[in-house]
PDB file of C-alpha atoms in Angstrom:
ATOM      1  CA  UNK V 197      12.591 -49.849  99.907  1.00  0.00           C
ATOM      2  CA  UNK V 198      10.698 -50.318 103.385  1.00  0.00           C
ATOM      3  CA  UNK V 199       9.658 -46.104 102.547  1.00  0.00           C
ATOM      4  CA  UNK V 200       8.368 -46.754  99.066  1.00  0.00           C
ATOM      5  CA  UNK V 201       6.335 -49.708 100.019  1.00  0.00           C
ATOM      6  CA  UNK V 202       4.533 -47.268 102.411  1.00  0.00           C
ATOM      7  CA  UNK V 203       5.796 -49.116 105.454  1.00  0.00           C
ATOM      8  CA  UNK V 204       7.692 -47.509 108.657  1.00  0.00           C
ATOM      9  CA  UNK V 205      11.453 -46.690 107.743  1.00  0.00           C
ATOM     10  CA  UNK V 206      13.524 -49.234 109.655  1.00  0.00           C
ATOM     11  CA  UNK V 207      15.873 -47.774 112.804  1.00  0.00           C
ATOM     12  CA  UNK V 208      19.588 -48.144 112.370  1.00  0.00           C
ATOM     13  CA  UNK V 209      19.851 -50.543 115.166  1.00  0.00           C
ATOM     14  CA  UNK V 210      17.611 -52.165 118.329  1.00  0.00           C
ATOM     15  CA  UNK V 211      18.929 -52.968 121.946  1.00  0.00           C
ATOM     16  CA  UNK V 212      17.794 -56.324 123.422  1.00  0.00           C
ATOM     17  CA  UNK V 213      17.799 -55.955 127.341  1.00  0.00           C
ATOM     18  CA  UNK V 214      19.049 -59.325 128.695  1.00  0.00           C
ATOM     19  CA  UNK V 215      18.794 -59.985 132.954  1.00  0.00           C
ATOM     20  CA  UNK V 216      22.709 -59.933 132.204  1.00  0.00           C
ATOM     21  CA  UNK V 217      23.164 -56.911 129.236  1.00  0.00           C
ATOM     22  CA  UNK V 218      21.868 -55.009 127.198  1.00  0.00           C
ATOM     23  CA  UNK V 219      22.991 -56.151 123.525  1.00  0.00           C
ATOM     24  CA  UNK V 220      22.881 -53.274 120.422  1.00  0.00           C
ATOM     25  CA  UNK V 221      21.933 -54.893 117.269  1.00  0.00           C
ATOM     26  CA  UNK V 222      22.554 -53.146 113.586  1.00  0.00           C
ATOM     27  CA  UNK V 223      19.445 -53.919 111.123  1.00  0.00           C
ATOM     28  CA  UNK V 224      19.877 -54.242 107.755  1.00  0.00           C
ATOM     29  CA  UNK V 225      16.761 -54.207 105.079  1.00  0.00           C
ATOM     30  CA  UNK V 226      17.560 -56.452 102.371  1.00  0.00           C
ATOM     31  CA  UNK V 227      14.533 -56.741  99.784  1.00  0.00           C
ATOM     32  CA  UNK V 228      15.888 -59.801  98.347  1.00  0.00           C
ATOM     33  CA  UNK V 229      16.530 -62.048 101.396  1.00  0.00           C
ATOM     34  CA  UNK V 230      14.224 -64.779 101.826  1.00  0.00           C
ATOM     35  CA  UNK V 231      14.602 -65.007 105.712  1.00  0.00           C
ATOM     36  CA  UNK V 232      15.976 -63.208 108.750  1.00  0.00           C
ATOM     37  CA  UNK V 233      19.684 -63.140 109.292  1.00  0.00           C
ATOM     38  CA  UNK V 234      21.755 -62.702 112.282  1.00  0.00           C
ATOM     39  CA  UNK V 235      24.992 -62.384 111.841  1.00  0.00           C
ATOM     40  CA  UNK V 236      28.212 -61.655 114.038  1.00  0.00           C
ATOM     41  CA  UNK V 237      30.961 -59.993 111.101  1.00  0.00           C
ATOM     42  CA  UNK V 238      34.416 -60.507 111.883  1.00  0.00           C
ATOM     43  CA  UNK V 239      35.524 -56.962 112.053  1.00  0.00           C
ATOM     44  CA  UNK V 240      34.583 -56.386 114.992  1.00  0.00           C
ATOM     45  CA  UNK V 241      31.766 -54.188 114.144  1.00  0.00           C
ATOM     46  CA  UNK V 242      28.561 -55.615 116.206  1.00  0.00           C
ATOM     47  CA  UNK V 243      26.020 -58.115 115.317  1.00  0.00           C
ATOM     48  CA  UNK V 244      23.796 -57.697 112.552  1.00  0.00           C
ATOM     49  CA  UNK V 245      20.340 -58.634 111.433  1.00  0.00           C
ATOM     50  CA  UNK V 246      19.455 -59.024 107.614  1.00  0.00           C
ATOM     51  CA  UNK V 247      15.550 -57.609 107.361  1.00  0.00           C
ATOM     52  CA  UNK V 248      13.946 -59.364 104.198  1.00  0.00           C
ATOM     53  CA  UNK V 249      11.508 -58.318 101.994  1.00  0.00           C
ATOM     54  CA  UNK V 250       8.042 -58.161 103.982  1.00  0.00           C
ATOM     55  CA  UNK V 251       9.509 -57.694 106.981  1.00  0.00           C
ATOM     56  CA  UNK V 252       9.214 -55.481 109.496  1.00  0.00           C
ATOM     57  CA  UNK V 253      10.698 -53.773 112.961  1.00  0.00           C
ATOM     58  CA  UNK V 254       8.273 -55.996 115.103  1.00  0.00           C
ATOM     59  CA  UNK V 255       9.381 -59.173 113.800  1.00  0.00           C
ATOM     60  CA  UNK V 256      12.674 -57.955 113.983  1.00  0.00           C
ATOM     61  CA  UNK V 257      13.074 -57.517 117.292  1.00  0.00           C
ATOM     62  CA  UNK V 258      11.227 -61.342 117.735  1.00  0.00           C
ATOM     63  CA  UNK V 259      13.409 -62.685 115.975  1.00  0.00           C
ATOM     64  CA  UNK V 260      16.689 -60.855 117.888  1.00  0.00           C
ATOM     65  CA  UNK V 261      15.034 -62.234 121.304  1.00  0.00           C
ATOM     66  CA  UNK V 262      14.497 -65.824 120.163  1.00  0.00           C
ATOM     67  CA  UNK V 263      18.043 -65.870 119.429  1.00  0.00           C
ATOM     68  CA  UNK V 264      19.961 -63.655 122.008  1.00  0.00           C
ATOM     69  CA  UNK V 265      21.260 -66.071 124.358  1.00  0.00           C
ATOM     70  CA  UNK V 266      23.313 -67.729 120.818  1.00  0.00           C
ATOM     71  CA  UNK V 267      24.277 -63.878 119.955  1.00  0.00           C
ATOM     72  CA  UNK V 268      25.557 -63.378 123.502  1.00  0.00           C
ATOM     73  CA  UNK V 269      27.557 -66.892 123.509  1.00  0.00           C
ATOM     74  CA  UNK V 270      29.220 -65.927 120.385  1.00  0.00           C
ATOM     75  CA  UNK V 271      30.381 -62.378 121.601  1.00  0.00           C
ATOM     76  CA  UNK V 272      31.870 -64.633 124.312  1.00  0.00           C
ATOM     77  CA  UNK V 273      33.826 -66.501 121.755  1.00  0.00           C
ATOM     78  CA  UNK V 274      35.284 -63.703 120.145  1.00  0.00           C
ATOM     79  CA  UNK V 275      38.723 -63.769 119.793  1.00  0.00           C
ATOM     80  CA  UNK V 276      39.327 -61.109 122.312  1.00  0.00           C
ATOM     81  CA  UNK V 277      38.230 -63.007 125.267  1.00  0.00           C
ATOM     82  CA  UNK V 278      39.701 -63.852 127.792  1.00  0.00           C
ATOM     83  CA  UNK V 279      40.264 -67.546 128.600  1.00  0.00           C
ATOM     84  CA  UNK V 280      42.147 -67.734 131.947  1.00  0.00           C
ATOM     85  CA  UNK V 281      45.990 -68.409 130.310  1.00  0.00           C
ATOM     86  CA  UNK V 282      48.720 -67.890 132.486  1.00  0.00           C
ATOM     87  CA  UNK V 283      49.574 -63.880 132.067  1.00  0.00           C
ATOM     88  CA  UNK V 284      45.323 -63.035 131.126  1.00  0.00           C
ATOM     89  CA  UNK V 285      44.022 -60.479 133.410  1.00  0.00           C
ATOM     90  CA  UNK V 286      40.893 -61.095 134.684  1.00  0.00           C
ATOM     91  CA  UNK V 287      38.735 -59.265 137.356  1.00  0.00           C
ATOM     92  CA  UNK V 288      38.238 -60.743 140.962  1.00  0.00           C
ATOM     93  CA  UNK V 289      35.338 -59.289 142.941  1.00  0.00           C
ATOM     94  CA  UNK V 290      35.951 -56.313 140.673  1.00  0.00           C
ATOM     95  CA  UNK V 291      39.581 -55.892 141.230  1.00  0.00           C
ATOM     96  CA  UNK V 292      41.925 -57.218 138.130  1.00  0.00           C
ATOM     97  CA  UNK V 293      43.797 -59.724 139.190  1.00  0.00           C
ATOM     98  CA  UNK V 294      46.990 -61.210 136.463  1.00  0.00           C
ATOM     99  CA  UNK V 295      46.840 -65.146 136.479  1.00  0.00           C
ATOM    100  CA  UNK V 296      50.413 -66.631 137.473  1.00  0.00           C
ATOM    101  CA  UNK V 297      51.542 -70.194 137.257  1.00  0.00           C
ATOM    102  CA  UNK V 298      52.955 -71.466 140.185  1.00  0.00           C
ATOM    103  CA  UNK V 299      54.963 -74.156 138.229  1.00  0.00           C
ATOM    104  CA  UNK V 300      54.017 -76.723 140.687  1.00  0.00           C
ATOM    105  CA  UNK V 301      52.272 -79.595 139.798  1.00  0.00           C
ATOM    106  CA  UNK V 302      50.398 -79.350 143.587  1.00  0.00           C
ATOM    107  CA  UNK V 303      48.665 -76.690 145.681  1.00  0.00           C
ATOM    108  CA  UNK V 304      45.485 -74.647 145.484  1.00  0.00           C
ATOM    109  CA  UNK V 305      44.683 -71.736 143.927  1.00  0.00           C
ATOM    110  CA  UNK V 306      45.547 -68.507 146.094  1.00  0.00           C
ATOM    111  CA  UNK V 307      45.124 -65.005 145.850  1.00  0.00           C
ATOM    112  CA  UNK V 308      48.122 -62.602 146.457  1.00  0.00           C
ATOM    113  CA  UNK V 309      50.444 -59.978 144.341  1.00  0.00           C
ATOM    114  CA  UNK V 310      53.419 -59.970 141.818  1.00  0.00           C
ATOM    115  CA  UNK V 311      56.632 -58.514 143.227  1.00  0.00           C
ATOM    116  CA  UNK V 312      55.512 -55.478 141.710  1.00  0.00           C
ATOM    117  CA  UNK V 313      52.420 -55.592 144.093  1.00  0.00           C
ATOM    118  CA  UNK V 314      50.234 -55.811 141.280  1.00  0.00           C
ATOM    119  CA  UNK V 315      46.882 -58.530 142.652  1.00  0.00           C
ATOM    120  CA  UNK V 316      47.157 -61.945 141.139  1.00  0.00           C
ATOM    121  CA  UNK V 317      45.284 -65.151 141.412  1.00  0.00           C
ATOM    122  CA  UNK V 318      48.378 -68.128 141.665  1.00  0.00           C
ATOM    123  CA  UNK V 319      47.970 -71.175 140.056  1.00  0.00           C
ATOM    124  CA  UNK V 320      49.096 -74.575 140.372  1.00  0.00           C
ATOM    125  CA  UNK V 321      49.375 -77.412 137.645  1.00  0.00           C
ATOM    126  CA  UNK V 322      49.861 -77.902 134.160  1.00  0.00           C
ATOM    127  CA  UNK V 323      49.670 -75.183 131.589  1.00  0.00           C
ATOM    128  CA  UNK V 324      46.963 -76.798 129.660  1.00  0.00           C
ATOM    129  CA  UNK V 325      45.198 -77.562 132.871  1.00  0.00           C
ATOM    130  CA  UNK V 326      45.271 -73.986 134.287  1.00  0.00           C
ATOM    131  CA  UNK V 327      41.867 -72.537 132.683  1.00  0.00           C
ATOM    132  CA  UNK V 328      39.876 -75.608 134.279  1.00  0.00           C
ATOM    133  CA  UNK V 329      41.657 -74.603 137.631  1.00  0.00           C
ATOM    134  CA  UNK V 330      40.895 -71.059 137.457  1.00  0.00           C
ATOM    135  CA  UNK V 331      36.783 -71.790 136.341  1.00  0.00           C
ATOM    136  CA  UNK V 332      37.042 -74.161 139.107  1.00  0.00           C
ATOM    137  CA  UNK V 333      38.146 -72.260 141.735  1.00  0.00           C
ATOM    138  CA  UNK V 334      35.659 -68.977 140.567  1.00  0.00           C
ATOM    139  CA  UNK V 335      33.088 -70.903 140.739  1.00  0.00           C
ATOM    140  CA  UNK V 336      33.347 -72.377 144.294  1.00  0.00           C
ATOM    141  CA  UNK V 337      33.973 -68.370 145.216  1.00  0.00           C
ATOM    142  CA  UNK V 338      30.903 -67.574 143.689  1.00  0.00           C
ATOM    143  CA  UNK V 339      28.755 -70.104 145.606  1.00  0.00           C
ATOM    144  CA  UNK V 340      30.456 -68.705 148.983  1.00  0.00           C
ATOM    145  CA  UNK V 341      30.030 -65.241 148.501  1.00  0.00           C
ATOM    146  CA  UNK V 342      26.103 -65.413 146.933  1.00  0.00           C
ATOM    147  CA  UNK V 343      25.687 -68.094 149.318  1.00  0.00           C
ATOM    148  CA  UNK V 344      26.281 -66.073 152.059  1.00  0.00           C
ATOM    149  CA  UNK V 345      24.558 -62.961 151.472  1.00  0.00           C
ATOM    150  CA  UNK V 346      21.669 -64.924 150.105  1.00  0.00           C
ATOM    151  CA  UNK V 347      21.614 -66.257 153.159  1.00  0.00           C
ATOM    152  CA  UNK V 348      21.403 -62.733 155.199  1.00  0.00           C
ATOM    153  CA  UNK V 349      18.735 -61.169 152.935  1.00  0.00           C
ATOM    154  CA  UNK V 350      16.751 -64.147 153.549  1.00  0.00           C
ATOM    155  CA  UNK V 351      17.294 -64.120 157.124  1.00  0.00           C
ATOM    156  CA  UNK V 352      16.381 -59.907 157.322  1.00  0.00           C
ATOM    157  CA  UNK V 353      12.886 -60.682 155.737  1.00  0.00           C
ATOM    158  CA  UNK V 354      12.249 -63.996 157.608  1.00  0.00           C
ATOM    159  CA  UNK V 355      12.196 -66.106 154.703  1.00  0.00           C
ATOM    160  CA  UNK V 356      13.911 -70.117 153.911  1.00  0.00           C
ATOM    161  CA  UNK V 357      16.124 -70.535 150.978  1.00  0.00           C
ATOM    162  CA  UNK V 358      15.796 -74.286 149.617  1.00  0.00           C
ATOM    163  CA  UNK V 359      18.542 -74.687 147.778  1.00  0.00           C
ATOM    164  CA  UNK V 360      21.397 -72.328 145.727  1.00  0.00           C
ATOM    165  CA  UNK V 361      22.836 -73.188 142.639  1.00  0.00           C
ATOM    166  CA  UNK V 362      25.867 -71.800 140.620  1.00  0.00           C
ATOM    167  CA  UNK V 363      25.525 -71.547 136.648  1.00  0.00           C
ATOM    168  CA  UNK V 364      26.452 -70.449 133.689  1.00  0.00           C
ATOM    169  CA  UNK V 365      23.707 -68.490 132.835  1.00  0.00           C
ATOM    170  CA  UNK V 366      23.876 -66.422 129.099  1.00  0.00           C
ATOM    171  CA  UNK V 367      20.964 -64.274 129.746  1.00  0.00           C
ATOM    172  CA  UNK V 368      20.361 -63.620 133.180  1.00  0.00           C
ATOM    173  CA  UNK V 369      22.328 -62.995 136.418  1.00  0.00           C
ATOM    174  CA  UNK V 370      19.831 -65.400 138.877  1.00  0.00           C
ATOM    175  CA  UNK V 371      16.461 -66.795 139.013  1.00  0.00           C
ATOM    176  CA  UNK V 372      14.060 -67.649 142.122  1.00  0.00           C
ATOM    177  CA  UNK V 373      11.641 -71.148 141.889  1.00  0.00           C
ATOM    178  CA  UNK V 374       8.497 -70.973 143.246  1.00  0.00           C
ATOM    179  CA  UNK V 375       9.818 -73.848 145.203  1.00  0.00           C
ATOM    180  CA  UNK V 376      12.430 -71.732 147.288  1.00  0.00           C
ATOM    181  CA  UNK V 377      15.400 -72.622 145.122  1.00  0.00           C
ATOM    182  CA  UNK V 378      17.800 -70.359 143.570  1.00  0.00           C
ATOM    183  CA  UNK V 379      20.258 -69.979 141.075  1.00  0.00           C
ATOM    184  CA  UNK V 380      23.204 -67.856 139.992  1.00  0.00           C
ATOM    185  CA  UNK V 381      25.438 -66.970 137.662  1.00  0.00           C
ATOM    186  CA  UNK V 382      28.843 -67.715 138.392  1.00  0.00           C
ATOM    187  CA  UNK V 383      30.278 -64.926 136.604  1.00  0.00           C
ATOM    188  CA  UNK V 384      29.264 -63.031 139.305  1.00  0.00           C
ATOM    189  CA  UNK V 385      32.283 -63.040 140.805  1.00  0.00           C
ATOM    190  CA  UNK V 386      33.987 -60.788 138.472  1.00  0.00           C
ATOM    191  CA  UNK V 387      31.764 -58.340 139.355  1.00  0.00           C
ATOM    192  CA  UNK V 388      32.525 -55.973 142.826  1.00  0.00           C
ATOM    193  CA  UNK V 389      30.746 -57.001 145.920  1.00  0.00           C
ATOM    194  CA  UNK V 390      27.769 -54.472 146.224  1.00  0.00           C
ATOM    195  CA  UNK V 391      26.885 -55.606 142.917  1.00  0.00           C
ATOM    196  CA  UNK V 392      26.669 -59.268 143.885  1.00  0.00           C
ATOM    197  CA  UNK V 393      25.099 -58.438 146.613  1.00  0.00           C
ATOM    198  CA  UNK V 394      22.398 -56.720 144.657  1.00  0.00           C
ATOM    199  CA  UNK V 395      21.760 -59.868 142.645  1.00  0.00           C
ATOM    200  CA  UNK V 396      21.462 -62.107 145.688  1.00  0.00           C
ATOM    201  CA  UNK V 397      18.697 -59.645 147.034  1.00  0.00           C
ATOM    202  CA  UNK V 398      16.872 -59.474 143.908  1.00  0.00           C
ATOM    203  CA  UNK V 399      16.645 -62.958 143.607  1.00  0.00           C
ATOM    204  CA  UNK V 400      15.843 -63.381 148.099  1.00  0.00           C
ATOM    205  CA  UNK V 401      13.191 -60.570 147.394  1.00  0.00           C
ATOM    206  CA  UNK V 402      11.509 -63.185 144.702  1.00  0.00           C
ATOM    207  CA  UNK V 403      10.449 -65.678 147.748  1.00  0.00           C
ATOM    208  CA  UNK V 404       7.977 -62.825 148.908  1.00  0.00           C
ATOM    209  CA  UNK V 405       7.189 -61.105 145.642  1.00  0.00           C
ATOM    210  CA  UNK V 406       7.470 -63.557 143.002  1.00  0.00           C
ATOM    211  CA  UNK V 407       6.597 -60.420 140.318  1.00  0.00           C
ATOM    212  CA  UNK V 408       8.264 -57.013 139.304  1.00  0.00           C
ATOM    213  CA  UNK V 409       5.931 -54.821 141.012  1.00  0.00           C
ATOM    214  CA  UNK V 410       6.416 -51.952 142.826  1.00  0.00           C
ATOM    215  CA  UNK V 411       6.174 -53.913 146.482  1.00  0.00           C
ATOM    216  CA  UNK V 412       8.574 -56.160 145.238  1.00  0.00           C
ATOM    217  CA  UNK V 413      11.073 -53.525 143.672  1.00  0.00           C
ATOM    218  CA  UNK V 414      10.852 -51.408 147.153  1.00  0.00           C
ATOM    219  CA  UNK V 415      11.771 -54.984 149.282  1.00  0.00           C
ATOM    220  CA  UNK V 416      14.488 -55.258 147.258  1.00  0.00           C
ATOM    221  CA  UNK V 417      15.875 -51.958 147.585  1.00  0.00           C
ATOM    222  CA  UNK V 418      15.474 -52.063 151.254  1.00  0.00           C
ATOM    223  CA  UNK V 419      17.514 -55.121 151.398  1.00  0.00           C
ATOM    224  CA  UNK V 420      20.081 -53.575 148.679  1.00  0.00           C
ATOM    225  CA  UNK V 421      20.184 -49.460 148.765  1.00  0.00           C
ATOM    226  CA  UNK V 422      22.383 -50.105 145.998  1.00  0.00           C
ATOM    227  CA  UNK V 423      19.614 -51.544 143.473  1.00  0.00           C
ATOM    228  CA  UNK V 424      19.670 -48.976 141.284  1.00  0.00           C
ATOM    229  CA  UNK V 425      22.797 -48.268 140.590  1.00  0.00           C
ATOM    230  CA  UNK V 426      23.582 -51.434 140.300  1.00  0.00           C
ATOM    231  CA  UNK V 427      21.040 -52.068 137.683  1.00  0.00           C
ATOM    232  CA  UNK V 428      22.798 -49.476 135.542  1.00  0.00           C
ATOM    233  CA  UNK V 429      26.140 -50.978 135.884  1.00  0.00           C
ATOM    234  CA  UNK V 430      24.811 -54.690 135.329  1.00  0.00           C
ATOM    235  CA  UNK V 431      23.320 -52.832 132.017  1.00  0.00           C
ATOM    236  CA  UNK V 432      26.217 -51.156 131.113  1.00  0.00           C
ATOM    237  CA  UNK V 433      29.021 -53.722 131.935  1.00  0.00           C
ATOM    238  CA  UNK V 434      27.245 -57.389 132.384  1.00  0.00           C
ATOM    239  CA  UNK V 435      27.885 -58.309 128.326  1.00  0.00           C
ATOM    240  CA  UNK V 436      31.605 -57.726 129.408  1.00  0.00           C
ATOM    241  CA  UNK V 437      31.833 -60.168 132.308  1.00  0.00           C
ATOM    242  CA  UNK V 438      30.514 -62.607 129.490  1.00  0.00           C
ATOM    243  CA  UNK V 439      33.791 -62.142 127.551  1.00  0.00           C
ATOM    244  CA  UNK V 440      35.735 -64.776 130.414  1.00  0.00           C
ATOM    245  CA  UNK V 441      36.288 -68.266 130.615  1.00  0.00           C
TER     246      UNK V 441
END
């Protein structure tokens, strides 16, 4: 249809690069639709955006961006998520780690192993309770660990950190105020270490560079060799940390 009416044949899909992902989205021309669609199907299939009549791959991709942070909350509530039940495996600084109810209505949360040696995060309380207790408990790990190396990046280019907050962020991993105050992702965490890392010095290399230019990607690679790879695996695994808690 697009063809006939002498317009540019729509692609098969687009990717939407989030700070956390990169998110593929199937397009589907539909002459008769009065309005842009997007849609998650329940097969498992990927997210899908209904193209009406008149419209075209620019307004397409608009549309996608205006909505991605609802697309990328949904993929979290698929039904293949994980929600931090006793026995769901989740990863801890990059290293899966089971979740195992201590049966005691007391304690704190603590890391150790099964008696098969296998890592696992033990926790205490109620069954019903235990998903609150394990959010809880990555969060205030989160704030210690970017906290800290925040903290050293800073101190390596001679620059103050206001304040640091930990959030839930759908669409990207941190963000630097002109103000000095940062914020983070919580989900984080789940990632390994050099790639938290890299996020705290990205956001650290923002209170000299508040821009993406070439000074401020080279600060932020001398505080974090690691910055590109670390972009790719962010790109190629961040939409995945999104599928916990």
């Amino acid at each position: 249809m697009f063809s006939r009416l002498g317009k540019k044949r729509l692609p098969e899909h687009i990717d939407i690069q989030t700070e956390t992902s990169e998110v593929r989205i199937r397009l589907r021309a539909n002459p008769r639709a009065q309005r842009y669609l997007l849609r998650l199907p329940a097969d498992s299939s990927g997210p899908v955006l209904t193209v009406p009549g008149g419209g075209n791959l620019a307004r397409a991709e608009h549309f996608a961006r205006q909505h991605i942070d609802w697309l990328v909350a949904r993929l979290q509530d698929r039904p293949d998520h994980v929600a931090f039940q006793t026995g769901d495996i989740l990863p801890l600084r990059g290293e899966d780690h089971v979740i195992v109810s201590t049966g005691k209505l007391r304690g704190l949360v603590s890391v150790g192993a099964t008696e098969d040696a296998f890592p696992a995060l033990f926790v205490p309380g109620a069954e019903d309770h235990i998903p609150r207790k394990v959010t809880t408990w990555l969060k205030a790990q989160a704030r210690a660990d970017l906290t800290d190396r925040a903290r050293i990046h800073a101190a390596a280019i001679d620059e103050k950190i206001a304040a640091i907050s930990i959030r839930d962020t759908k669409s990207r991993w941190g963000s630097c105020a002109s103000n000095g105050r940062l914020s983070f992702s919580w989900r984080l965490i789940l990632a390994p270490p050099d790639i938290l890392d890299y996020v705290a010095a990205h956001e650290v290399a923002h209170l000299r560079e508040m821009n993406h230019s070439t000074r401020f990607w080279r600060l932020c690679e001398r505080l974090a060799p690691q910055t590109p790879r670390a972009r790719v695996w962010l790109k190629e695994n961040g939409l995945h940390l999104h599928g916990f808690g």
